[in-house]
mmCIF file of C-alpha atoms and ligand atoms in Angstrom:
data_model
loop_
_atom_site.group_PDB
_atom_site.id
_atom_site.type_symbol
_atom_site.label_atom_id
_atom_site.label_comp_id
_atom_site.label_asym_id
_atom_site.label_seq_id
_atom_site.Cartn_x
_atom_site.Cartn_y
_atom_site.Cartn_z
ATOM 1 C CA MET A 268 -21.821 46.929 -35.311
ATOM 2 C CA ILE A 269 -19.555 44.244 -36.605
ATOM 3 C CA GLU A 270 -18.593 44.847 -40.202
ATOM 4 C CA ASP A 271 -16.181 43.139 -42.507
ATOM 5 C CA LYS A 272 -13.038 45.232 -42.404
ATOM 6 C CA ASN A 273 -12.232 44.435 -46.009
ATOM 7 C CA THR A 274 -13.299 47.401 -48.104
ATOM 8 C CA SER A 275 -11.672 46.603 -51.476
ATOM 9 C CA LYS A 276 -14.112 45.167 -53.999
ATOM 10 C CA THR A 277 -13.421 42.785 -56.857
ATOM 11 C CA GLN A 278 -16.322 41.809 -59.124
ATOM 12 C CA LEU A 279 -16.913 38.057 -59.221
ATOM 13 C CA SER A 280 -17.238 38.235 -63.014
ATOM 14 C CA ASP A 281 -13.561 39.280 -63.213
ATOM 15 C CA LEU A 282 -12.517 35.732 -62.280
ATOM 16 C CA GLY A 283 -15.053 33.555 -64.068
ATOM 17 C CA GLU A 284 -16.588 30.490 -62.423
ATOM 18 C CA PHE A 285 -13.543 28.212 -62.573
ATOM 19 C CA GLY A 286 -11.139 30.943 -61.516
ATOM 20 C CA LEU A 287 -13.405 31.692 -58.597
ATOM 21 C CA ILE A 288 -13.654 28.063 -57.400
ATOM 22 C CA ASP A 289 -9.907 27.662 -57.709
ATOM 23 C CA HIS A 290 -9.232 30.914 -55.875
ATOM 24 C CA LEU A 291 -11.549 30.047 -52.999
ATOM 25 C CA THR A 292 -10.440 26.460 -52.509
ATOM 26 C CA LYS A 293 -6.702 26.516 -53.245
ATOM 27 C CA ASN A 294 -5.626 26.777 -49.587
ATOM 28 C CA PHE A 295 -7.571 23.742 -48.401
ATOM 29 C CA LYS A 296 -5.420 20.720 -47.594
ATOM 30 C CA ILE A 297 -6.557 17.100 -47.689
ATOM 31 C CA GLN A 298 -6.150 15.648 -44.179
ATOM 32 C CA GLN A 299 -8.215 12.461 -44.170
ATOM 33 C CA GLU A 300 -6.959 9.139 -45.477
ATOM 34 C CA THR A 301 -10.549 8.269 -46.456
ATOM 35 C CA THR A 302 -10.404 11.018 -49.118
ATOM 36 C CA VAL A 303 -9.170 9.355 -52.313
ATOM 37 C CA LEU A 304 -9.932 12.368 -54.521
ATOM 38 C CA GLY A 305 -11.109 15.862 -53.549
ATOM 39 C CA ILE A 306 -11.992 18.897 -55.676
ATOM 40 C CA GLY A 307 -11.299 18.911 -59.400
ATOM 41 C CA ASP A 308 -13.067 16.021 -61.093
ATOM 42 C CA ASP A 309 -16.765 15.441 -61.740
ATOM 43 C CA ALA A 310 -17.130 13.897 -58.278
ATOM 44 C CA ALA A 311 -15.068 13.238 -55.168
ATOM 45 C CA VAL A 312 -13.988 9.684 -54.321
ATOM 46 C CA LEU A 313 -14.097 8.430 -50.722
ATOM 47 C CA ASP A 314 -13.089 5.060 -49.297
ATOM 48 C CA PHE A 315 -14.609 3.965 -45.991
ATOM 49 C CA LYS A 316 -13.599 0.294 -46.263
ATOM 50 C CA GLN A 317 -15.832 -1.720 -43.899
ATOM 51 C CA LYS A 318 -17.343 1.305 -42.129
ATOM 52 C CA GLN A 319 -20.865 2.651 -42.423
ATOM 53 C CA CYS A 320 -21.086 6.066 -44.103
ATOM 54 C CA VAL A 321 -23.015 8.907 -42.400
ATOM 55 C CA LEU A 322 -24.315 11.738 -44.588
ATOM 56 C CA THR A 323 -26.160 14.932 -43.618
ATOM 57 C CA THR A 324 -26.978 18.237 -45.299
ATOM 58 C CA ASP A 325 -28.171 21.732 -44.355
ATOM 59 C CA LEU A 326 -29.424 24.696 -46.359
ATOM 60 C CA LEU A 327 -28.950 28.257 -45.092
ATOM 61 C CA ILE A 328 -30.740 31.223 -46.671
ATOM 62 C CA GLU A 329 -29.945 34.883 -46.089
ATOM 63 C CA GLY A 330 -32.768 36.659 -44.278
ATOM 64 C CA ILE A 331 -34.177 33.351 -42.977
ATOM 65 C CA HIS A 332 -31.261 31.628 -41.249
ATOM 66 C CA PHE A 333 -28.769 34.466 -40.955
ATOM 67 C CA ASP A 334 -28.653 38.249 -41.009
ATOM 68 C CA LEU A 335 -25.496 39.728 -42.526
ATOM 69 C CA SER A 336 -26.002 43.023 -40.694
ATOM 70 C CA TYR A 337 -24.527 41.465 -37.563
ATOM 71 C CA VAL A 338 -23.076 38.145 -38.657
ATOM 72 C CA PRO A 339 -19.604 38.566 -40.188
ATOM 73 C CA LEU A 340 -19.177 36.320 -43.251
ATOM 74 C CA LYS A 341 -16.184 34.596 -41.728
ATOM 75 C CA HIS A 342 -18.298 33.542 -38.743
ATOM 76 C CA LEU A 343 -21.096 32.471 -41.044
ATOM 77 C CA GLY A 344 -18.737 30.138 -42.941
ATOM 78 C CA TYR A 345 -17.456 28.666 -39.704
ATOM 79 C CA LYS A 346 -20.923 28.178 -38.236
ATOM 80 C CA ALA A 347 -22.345 26.675 -41.431
ATOM 81 C CA VAL A 348 -19.707 23.917 -41.241
ATOM 82 C CA VAL A 349 -20.043 23.384 -37.491
ATOM 83 C CA VAL A 350 -23.829 22.888 -37.527
ATOM 84 C CA ASN A 351 -23.408 20.113 -40.092
ATOM 85 C CA LEU A 352 -20.613 18.385 -38.206
ATOM 86 C CA SER A 353 -22.791 18.467 -35.093
ATOM 87 C CA ASP A 354 -25.274 16.184 -36.875
ATOM 88 C CA VAL A 355 -22.502 13.702 -37.676
ATOM 89 C CA TYR A 356 -21.269 13.643 -34.060
ATOM 90 C CA ALA A 357 -24.887 13.152 -32.933
ATOM 91 C CA MET A 358 -24.758 9.782 -34.724
ATOM 92 C CA ASN A 359 -21.664 8.950 -32.610
ATOM 93 C CA ALA A 360 -19.668 9.035 -35.849
ATOM 94 C CA LYS A 361 -16.420 10.651 -36.994
ATOM 95 C CA ALA A 362 -16.810 13.566 -39.468
ATOM 96 C CA THR A 363 -14.370 13.453 -42.379
ATOM 97 C CA GLN A 364 -15.513 15.421 -45.454
ATOM 98 C CA ILE A 365 -17.787 18.298 -46.485
ATOM 99 C CA THR A 366 -19.068 19.751 -49.721
ATOM 100 C CA VAL A 367 -20.009 23.441 -49.901
ATOM 101 C CA SER A 368 -22.488 24.844 -52.421
ATOM 102 C CA ILE A 369 -23.159 28.546 -52.729
ATOM 103 C CA ALA A 370 -25.466 30.814 -54.695
ATOM 104 C CA VAL A 371 -24.484 34.497 -54.679
ATOM 105 C CA SER A 372 -25.835 37.685 -56.204
ATOM 106 C CA ASN A 373 -23.559 40.301 -57.791
ATOM 107 C CA ARG A 374 -24.032 42.345 -54.605
ATOM 108 C CA PHE A 375 -21.199 40.197 -53.165
ATOM 109 C CA PRO A 376 -17.640 41.051 -54.190
ATOM 110 C CA LEU A 377 -14.867 38.449 -54.220
ATOM 111 C CA GLU A 378 -13.669 39.732 -50.841
ATOM 112 C CA ALA A 379 -16.976 38.700 -49.242
ATOM 113 C CA LEU A 380 -16.593 35.135 -50.517
ATOM 114 C CA GLU A 381 -12.974 35.104 -49.361
ATOM 115 C CA ALA A 382 -14.205 35.955 -45.865
ATOM 116 C CA LEU A 383 -16.843 33.217 -46.033
ATOM 117 C CA TYR A 384 -14.284 30.644 -47.191
ATOM 118 C CA SER A 385 -11.733 31.686 -44.584
ATOM 119 C CA GLY A 386 -14.315 30.740 -41.931
ATOM 120 C CA ILE A 387 -14.962 27.438 -43.715
ATOM 121 C CA GLU A 388 -11.208 26.823 -43.885
ATOM 122 C CA THR A 389 -10.729 27.540 -40.170
ATOM 123 C CA ALA A 390 -13.484 25.067 -39.305
ATOM 124 C CA ALA A 391 -11.996 22.463 -41.674
ATOM 125 C CA LYS A 392 -8.607 22.830 -39.963
ATOM 126 C CA ILE A 393 -9.925 22.762 -36.402
ATOM 127 C CA TYR A 394 -12.238 19.797 -37.001
ATOM 128 C CA GLY A 395 -9.793 17.991 -39.304
ATOM 129 C CA ILE A 396 -12.174 17.575 -42.238
ATOM 130 C CA ASP A 397 -11.618 17.807 -45.999
ATOM 131 C CA LEU A 398 -13.499 20.076 -48.413
ATOM 132 C CA VAL A 399 -14.017 17.689 -51.334
ATOM 133 C CA GLY A 400 -16.464 19.502 -53.608
ATOM 134 C CA GLY A 401 -19.445 21.745 -54.027
ATOM 135 C CA ASP A 402 -21.236 23.869 -56.566
ATOM 136 C CA THR A 403 -21.172 27.562 -57.381
ATOM 137 C CA THR A 404 -24.000 29.470 -58.993
ATOM 138 C CA SER A 405 -25.648 32.884 -59.014
ATOM 139 C CA SER A 406 -28.752 34.084 -57.208
ATOM 140 C CA THR A 407 -30.949 37.100 -57.917
ATOM 141 C CA THR A 408 -30.748 38.608 -54.448
ATOM 142 C CA GLY A 409 -29.185 37.079 -51.380
ATOM 143 C CA LEU A 410 -26.678 34.449 -50.365
ATOM 144 C CA ILE A 411 -27.546 30.756 -50.107
ATOM 145 C CA ILE A 412 -25.176 28.189 -48.623
ATOM 146 C CA SER A 413 -25.686 24.457 -48.573
ATOM 147 C CA ILE A 414 -23.206 22.203 -46.813
ATOM 148 C CA THR A 415 -23.148 18.425 -46.812
ATOM 149 C CA ALA A 416 -21.069 16.594 -44.231
ATOM 150 C CA VAL A 417 -19.851 13.020 -44.521
ATOM 151 C CA GLY A 418 -18.536 10.773 -41.797
ATOM 152 C CA HIS A 419 -18.197 7.153 -40.797
ATOM 153 C CA ALA A 420 -18.468 4.740 -37.893
ATOM 154 C CA ASN A 421 -18.406 1.022 -37.233
ATOM 155 C CA GLN A 422 -21.920 -0.335 -37.484
ATOM 156 C CA GLU A 423 -22.076 -1.169 -33.768
ATOM 157 C CA GLU A 424 -20.933 2.334 -32.776
ATOM 158 C CA LEU A 425 -23.751 4.247 -34.476
ATOM 159 C CA VAL A 426 -26.334 5.753 -32.114
ATOM 160 C CA TYR A 427 -29.853 6.542 -33.330
ATOM 161 C CA ARG A 428 -32.644 8.679 -31.887
ATOM 162 C CA SER A 429 -34.795 5.589 -31.447
ATOM 163 C CA GLY A 430 -32.899 3.561 -28.825
ATOM 164 C CA ALA A 431 -33.922 5.134 -25.472
ATOM 165 C CA LYS A 432 -35.358 2.654 -22.937
ATOM 166 C CA GLU A 433 -37.362 3.140 -19.749
ATOM 167 C CA ASN A 434 -35.143 3.995 -16.730
ATOM 168 C CA ASP A 435 -32.276 5.247 -18.926
ATOM 169 C CA LEU A 436 -30.688 8.497 -17.740
ATOM 170 C CA LEU A 437 -31.032 11.630 -19.869
ATOM 171 C CA VAL A 438 -27.693 13.422 -20.220
ATOM 172 C CA VAL A 439 -26.768 16.760 -21.778
ATOM 173 C CA THR A 440 -23.308 18.138 -22.646
ATOM 174 C CA GLY A 441 -22.117 21.687 -21.850
ATOM 175 C CA ASP A 442 -24.685 24.330 -20.936
ATOM 176 C CA LEU A 443 -27.936 25.566 -22.460
ATOM 177 C CA GLY A 444 -29.573 28.794 -23.614
ATOM 178 C CA ALA A 445 -26.453 30.891 -24.244
ATOM 179 C CA ALA A 446 -26.699 31.025 -28.061
ATOM 180 C CA TYR A 447 -30.289 32.303 -27.918
ATOM 181 C CA LEU A 448 -29.383 35.026 -25.441
ATOM 182 C CA GLY A 449 -26.398 36.014 -27.585
ATOM 183 C CA LEU A 450 -28.840 36.580 -30.444
ATOM 184 C CA GLN A 451 -31.053 38.739 -28.199
ATOM 185 C CA VAL A 452 -28.053 40.941 -27.359
ATOM 186 C CA LEU A 453 -27.023 41.241 -31.027
ATOM 187 C CA GLU A 454 -30.568 42.113 -32.108
ATOM 188 C CA ARG A 455 -30.835 44.758 -29.406
ATOM 189 C CA GLU A 456 -27.538 46.298 -30.542
ATOM 190 C CA LYS A 457 -28.757 46.290 -34.149
ATOM 191 C CA GLU A 458 -31.775 48.387 -33.099
ATOM 192 C CA VAL A 459 -29.567 50.772 -31.103
ATOM 193 C CA PHE A 460 -27.269 51.109 -34.125
ATOM 194 C CA LYS A 461 -30.209 51.998 -36.401
ATOM 195 C CA VAL A 462 -31.089 54.911 -34.117
ATOM 196 C CA ASN A 463 -27.501 55.991 -33.456
ATOM 197 C CA PRO A 464 -24.914 54.710 -35.964
ATOM 198 C CA ASN A 465 -22.113 56.237 -33.890
ATOM 199 C CA SER A 466 -22.895 54.207 -30.787
ATOM 200 C CA GLN A 467 -20.033 52.082 -29.546
ATOM 201 C CA PRO A 468 -21.585 49.111 -27.769
ATOM 202 C CA ASP A 469 -19.750 47.686 -24.785
ATOM 203 C CA LEU A 470 -20.386 43.977 -25.161
ATOM 204 C CA ASP A 471 -17.604 42.664 -22.909
ATOM 205 C CA GLN A 472 -19.943 41.211 -20.292
ATOM 206 C CA TYR A 473 -21.722 39.250 -23.046
ATOM 207 C CA THR A 474 -18.605 37.713 -24.632
ATOM 208 C CA TYR A 475 -19.541 34.134 -23.791
ATOM 209 C CA ILE A 476 -23.119 34.262 -25.047
ATOM 210 C CA ILE A 477 -22.274 36.228 -28.219
ATOM 211 C CA GLU A 478 -19.555 33.692 -29.021
ATOM 212 C CA ARG A 479 -22.020 30.866 -28.497
ATOM 213 C CA GLN A 480 -24.272 32.530 -31.095
ATOM 214 C CA LEU A 481 -21.672 33.660 -33.643
ATOM 215 C CA LYS A 482 -19.056 30.952 -33.237
ATOM 216 C CA PRO A 483 -20.688 27.787 -31.945
ATOM 217 C CA GLU A 484 -18.658 24.597 -31.636
ATOM 218 C CA ALA A 485 -19.764 21.049 -32.396
ATOM 219 C CA ARG A 486 -19.043 18.372 -29.781
ATOM 220 C CA LYS A 487 -16.399 16.433 -31.682
ATOM 221 C CA ASP A 488 -14.952 15.470 -28.295
ATOM 222 C CA ILE A 489 -18.045 13.636 -27.066
ATOM 223 C CA PRO A 490 -18.012 10.489 -29.257
ATOM 224 C CA GLN A 491 -14.305 10.181 -28.342
ATOM 225 C CA LEU A 492 -14.979 10.770 -24.641
ATOM 226 C CA LEU A 493 -17.799 8.224 -24.536
ATOM 227 C CA LYS A 494 -15.596 5.677 -26.237
ATOM 228 C CA ALA A 495 -12.828 6.292 -23.684
ATOM 229 C CA LEU A 496 -15.343 5.949 -20.828
ATOM 230 C CA GLU A 497 -16.692 2.769 -22.437
ATOM 231 C CA VAL A 498 -20.216 4.154 -22.525
ATOM 232 C CA LYS A 499 -22.392 3.626 -25.577
ATOM 233 C CA PRO A 500 -25.448 5.890 -25.453
ATOM 234 C CA THR A 501 -28.747 4.152 -26.138
ATOM 235 C CA SER A 502 -29.960 7.174 -28.138
ATOM 236 C CA MET A 503 -28.561 10.577 -29.137
ATOM 237 C CA ILE A 504 -29.525 13.844 -30.877
ATOM 238 C CA ASP A 505 -27.895 17.263 -31.188
ATOM 239 C CA ILE A 506 -29.571 20.316 -29.692
ATOM 240 C CA SER A 507 -30.236 22.641 -32.597
ATOM 241 C CA ASP A 508 -33.854 23.676 -31.950
ATOM 242 C CA GLY A 509 -33.871 23.763 -28.139
ATOM 243 C CA LEU A 510 -33.838 21.096 -25.457
ATOM 244 C CA SER A 511 -37.646 20.601 -25.295
ATOM 245 C CA SER A 512 -37.928 19.948 -28.970
ATOM 246 C CA GLU A 513 -35.023 17.463 -28.936
ATOM 247 C CA VAL A 514 -36.291 15.586 -25.848
ATOM 248 C CA ILE A 515 -39.615 15.222 -27.645
ATOM 249 C CA HIS A 516 -37.869 13.916 -30.801
ATOM 250 C CA LEU A 517 -35.915 11.313 -28.796
ATOM 251 C CA CYS A 518 -38.958 10.177 -26.835
ATOM 252 C CA THR A 519 -41.267 10.043 -29.860
ATOM 253 C CA GLN A 520 -38.800 8.010 -31.905
ATOM 254 C CA SER A 521 -38.042 5.702 -28.958
ATOM 255 C CA ASN A 522 -41.719 5.313 -27.881
ATOM 256 C CA VAL A 523 -40.963 6.420 -24.320
ATOM 257 C CA GLY A 524 -41.698 9.320 -21.959
ATOM 258 C CA ALA A 525 -39.269 11.394 -19.860
ATOM 259 C CA ASN A 526 -38.943 13.504 -16.750
ATOM 260 C CA VAL A 527 -36.585 16.479 -16.995
ATOM 261 C CA TYR A 528 -35.713 18.264 -13.742
ATOM 262 C CA GLU A 529 -35.691 22.067 -13.862
ATOM 263 C CA GLU A 530 -33.084 22.307 -11.091
ATOM 264 C CA LYS A 531 -30.657 20.128 -13.067
ATOM 265 C CA LEU A 532 -30.565 22.253 -16.257
ATOM 266 C CA PRO A 533 -26.951 23.398 -16.773
ATOM 267 C CA LEU A 534 -26.779 27.214 -17.081
ATOM 268 C CA ASP A 535 -23.744 29.451 -17.442
ATOM 269 C CA PRO A 536 -23.646 32.380 -14.944
ATOM 270 C CA THR A 537 -23.805 34.825 -17.913
ATOM 271 C CA VAL A 538 -27.065 33.193 -18.988
ATOM 272 C CA ILE A 539 -28.549 33.709 -15.533
ATOM 273 C CA SER A 540 -27.479 37.371 -15.298
ATOM 274 C CA THR A 541 -28.552 38.204 -18.875
ATOM 275 C CA CYS A 542 -31.936 36.551 -18.316
ATOM 276 C CA GLU A 543 -32.431 38.826 -15.320
ATOM 277 C CA GLU A 544 -31.512 41.861 -17.414
ATOM 278 C CA PHE A 545 -33.852 40.895 -20.283
ATOM 279 C CA LYS A 546 -36.578 39.799 -17.835
ATOM 280 C CA LEU A 547 -36.590 36.322 -19.311
ATOM 281 C CA ASN A 548 -37.146 33.074 -17.445
ATOM 282 C CA SER A 549 -33.860 31.144 -17.593
ATOM 283 C CA THR A 550 -35.671 27.777 -17.676
ATOM 284 C CA THR A 551 -37.695 28.867 -20.708
ATOM 285 C CA VAL A 552 -34.494 30.028 -22.403
ATOM 286 C CA ALA A 553 -32.670 26.753 -21.628
ATOM 287 C CA LEU A 554 -35.607 24.672 -22.880
ATOM 288 C CA ASN A 555 -36.481 26.602 -26.014
ATOM 289 C CA GLY A 556 -33.428 28.692 -26.893
ATOM 290 C CA GLY A 557 -31.902 26.588 -29.630
ATOM 291 C CA GLU A 558 -28.603 26.713 -31.540
ATOM 292 C CA ASP A 559 -26.540 25.446 -28.598
ATOM 293 C CA TYR A 560 -25.232 22.464 -30.630
ATOM 294 C CA GLU A 561 -24.722 20.441 -27.502
ATOM 295 C CA LEU A 562 -25.563 16.729 -27.504
ATOM 296 C CA LEU A 563 -28.496 15.132 -25.692
ATOM 297 C CA PHE A 564 -28.269 11.397 -25.085
ATOM 298 C CA THR A 565 -29.491 8.558 -22.937
ATOM 299 C CA ILE A 566 -27.386 5.975 -21.083
ATOM 300 C CA ARG A 567 -28.230 2.866 -19.092
ATOM 301 C CA GLN A 568 -28.365 3.409 -15.313
ATOM 302 C CA GLU A 569 -25.445 1.044 -14.735
ATOM 303 C CA ASP A 570 -23.203 3.350 -16.800
ATOM 304 C CA PHE A 571 -23.823 6.285 -14.449
ATOM 305 C CA PRO A 572 -20.645 5.763 -12.335
ATOM 306 C CA LYS A 573 -18.550 6.063 -15.521
ATOM 307 C CA ILE A 574 -19.871 9.543 -16.395
ATOM 308 C CA LYS A 575 -20.763 11.114 -13.057
ATOM 309 C CA ALA A 576 -17.438 12.837 -12.376
ATOM 310 C CA ASN A 577 -17.237 14.430 -15.825
ATOM 311 C CA PRO A 578 -17.801 18.214 -15.837
ATOM 312 C CA ASN A 579 -18.892 18.105 -19.516
ATOM 313 C CA LEU A 580 -21.880 15.897 -18.764
ATOM 314 C CA THR A 581 -25.003 16.632 -16.717
ATOM 315 C CA VAL A 582 -27.783 14.171 -15.929
ATOM 316 C CA ILE A 583 -30.986 16.206 -16.344
ATOM 317 C CA GLY A 584 -33.609 13.485 -15.994
ATOM 318 C CA HIS A 585 -34.619 9.969 -16.883
ATOM 319 C CA ILE A 586 -36.724 8.016 -19.341
ATOM 320 C CA THR A 587 -40.190 6.797 -18.299
ATOM 321 C CA ASP A 588 -42.855 4.703 -20.008
ATOM 322 C CA GLN A 589 -44.651 6.343 -22.899
ATOM 323 C CA ASP A 590 -47.954 6.768 -21.038
ATOM 324 C CA SER A 591 -46.308 8.948 -18.374
ATOM 325 C CA GLY A 592 -45.663 11.582 -21.047
ATOM 326 C CA ILE A 593 -42.805 14.038 -21.400
ATOM 327 C CA GLY A 594 -42.634 16.435 -18.517
ATOM 328 C CA LEU A 595 -40.625 19.066 -16.753
ATOM 329 C CA VAL A 596 -40.440 18.629 -12.997
ATOM 330 C CA THR A 597 -40.217 22.161 -11.608
ATOM 331 C CA ARG A 598 -38.320 23.337 -8.541
ATOM 332 C CA ALA A 599 -41.700 23.313 -6.771
ATOM 333 C CA ASN A 600 -41.916 19.603 -7.656
ATOM 334 C CA GLU A 601 -44.820 20.019 -10.087
ATOM 335 C CA LYS A 602 -44.789 18.108 -13.361
ATOM 336 C CA ILE A 603 -45.571 20.257 -16.393
ATOM 337 C CA ARG A 604 -46.092 18.801 -19.842
ATOM 338 C CA MET A 605 -43.233 19.735 -22.164
ATOM 339 C CA THR A 606 -44.063 21.235 -25.534
ATOM 340 C CA ALA A 607 -41.820 21.949 -28.473
ATOM 341 C CA GLN A 608 -43.121 25.439 -29.230
ATOM 342 C CA GLY A 609 -42.642 27.006 -25.863
ATOM 343 C CA TRP A 610 -43.009 26.372 -22.236
ATOM 344 C CA ASN A 611 -45.404 28.597 -20.305
ATOM 345 C CA PRO A 612 -44.438 28.765 -16.683
ATOM 346 C CA ILE A 613 -47.440 28.479 -14.395
ATOM 347 C CA LYS A 614 -45.652 30.478 -11.743
ATOM 348 C CA GLU A 615 -42.969 33.091 -12.285
HETATM 349 P P1 LIG B 103 -19.675 20.437 -62.588
HETATM 350 O O1 LIG B 103 -19.889 21.324 -63.758
HETATM 351 O O2 LIG B 103 -19.346 19.026 -62.905
HETATM 352 O O3 LIG B 103 -20.720 20.613 -61.529
HETATM 353 P P2 LIG B 103 -18.003 22.405 -61.386
HETATM 354 O O4 LIG B 103 -17.291 23.146 -62.412
HETATM 355 O O5 LIG B 103 -19.215 22.999 -60.758
HETATM 356 O O6 LIG B 103 -18.304 20.958 -61.932
HETATM 357 O O7 LIG B 103 -16.980 22.066 -60.216
HETATM 358 C C1 LIG B 103 -15.636 21.713 -60.452
HETATM 359 C C2 LIG B 103 -15.035 21.179 -59.195
HETATM 360 O O8 LIG B 103 -15.043 22.190 -58.177
HETATM 361 C C3 LIG B 103 -15.805 20.005 -58.609
HETATM 362 O O9 LIG B 103 -14.860 19.158 -57.973
HETATM 363 C C4 LIG B 103 -16.694 20.657 -57.596
HETATM 364 O O10 LIG B 103 -17.057 19.744 -56.576
HETATM 365 C C5 LIG B 103 -15.815 21.789 -57.068
HETATM 366 N N1 LIG B 103 -16.583 22.961 -56.608
HETATM 367 C C6 LIG B 103 -17.458 23.709 -57.320
HETATM 368 N N2 LIG B 103 -17.954 24.726 -56.598
HETATM 369 C C7 LIG B 103 -17.377 24.620 -55.371
HETATM 370 C C8 LIG B 103 -17.478 25.360 -54.164
HETATM 371 N N3 LIG B 103 -18.285 26.432 -54.032
HETATM 372 N N4 LIG B 103 -16.739 24.971 -53.100
HETATM 373 C C9 LIG B 103 -15.941 23.890 -53.196
HETATM 374 N N5 LIG B 103 -15.783 23.146 -54.304
HETATM 375 C C10 LIG B 103 -16.496 23.494 -55.387
HETATM 376 MG MG1 LIG B 104 -21.134 22.385 -60.662
#
């Protein structure tokens, strides 16, 4: 099992609240010119001039959203930032600042929070965002993390869930289902470890899918790519809960239907082989897996030539009128109604 190597333990009470905040945040550098003032006063000050401000927040609770028996704290910090930034990019906006609030029990030594913040710091560096504030408090049992991400865009650049129109093409970035399968592998190893703590799992063949689960990336590149290609999506959403659920969100908010083609779903070879091993249907995994943090968007048909050669982008279907419903067209050319909870294949 993956465990934090750090074994030395410093009680949080040794530092006091202000010492702790200072210790955890002292290495963060301000990188954005929109940050007028970061940590240290009663509130941060940001200046977006004529731009529209985008703001999003997430709350993560130990035992509900993460399991520290196989998620290293450093990865948790990184992922907690990334999932928030993904929501900013899904608005076709630039992410610039975050705040991080934590509640911790005395079960956590300083070294655990250092690991968490080193993951947050890595994400801040890679994505070029500033940590500009937060809150620190105690909890009776587990760890709670809440991150708020801030970004901006010109008014005409923002893309909402509600803009999809009939005949638009449905496009997805990257590939689907890997993060879910990574979780299945980690959970299986956790069970093996419970029975035999000396087992040394060989996880090499699962590197890609475990990374997709433990260290997901947000598609910062996509708003930039679309701008360079001169394509403005008509609607966009990030894939956090699984493709089916997100297609349904887009269609519901846009008052349209959609056809998604099973044969077009982008799958990594590791996803296909691991599905075979776990006796899972790869289409079900791609549709309902979740936590891929790819982007799903719609474009007008006439923009297709601009995106078709790009290996990051796959057209998986098109938008129909609302009465046609939201369906998956199978390889056997049957249309099955898509549901958010799960897709039951008629034929295996
Ligand atoms: P207040 O009492 O006004 O809430 P705090 O003492 O909690 O102020 O916070 C002092 C400064 O440290 C503020 O700028 C706040 O945003 C920042 N801060 C507090 N906790 C954290 C944290 N966990 N991560 C990052 N910044 C934090
Ligand atoms: Mg406070």
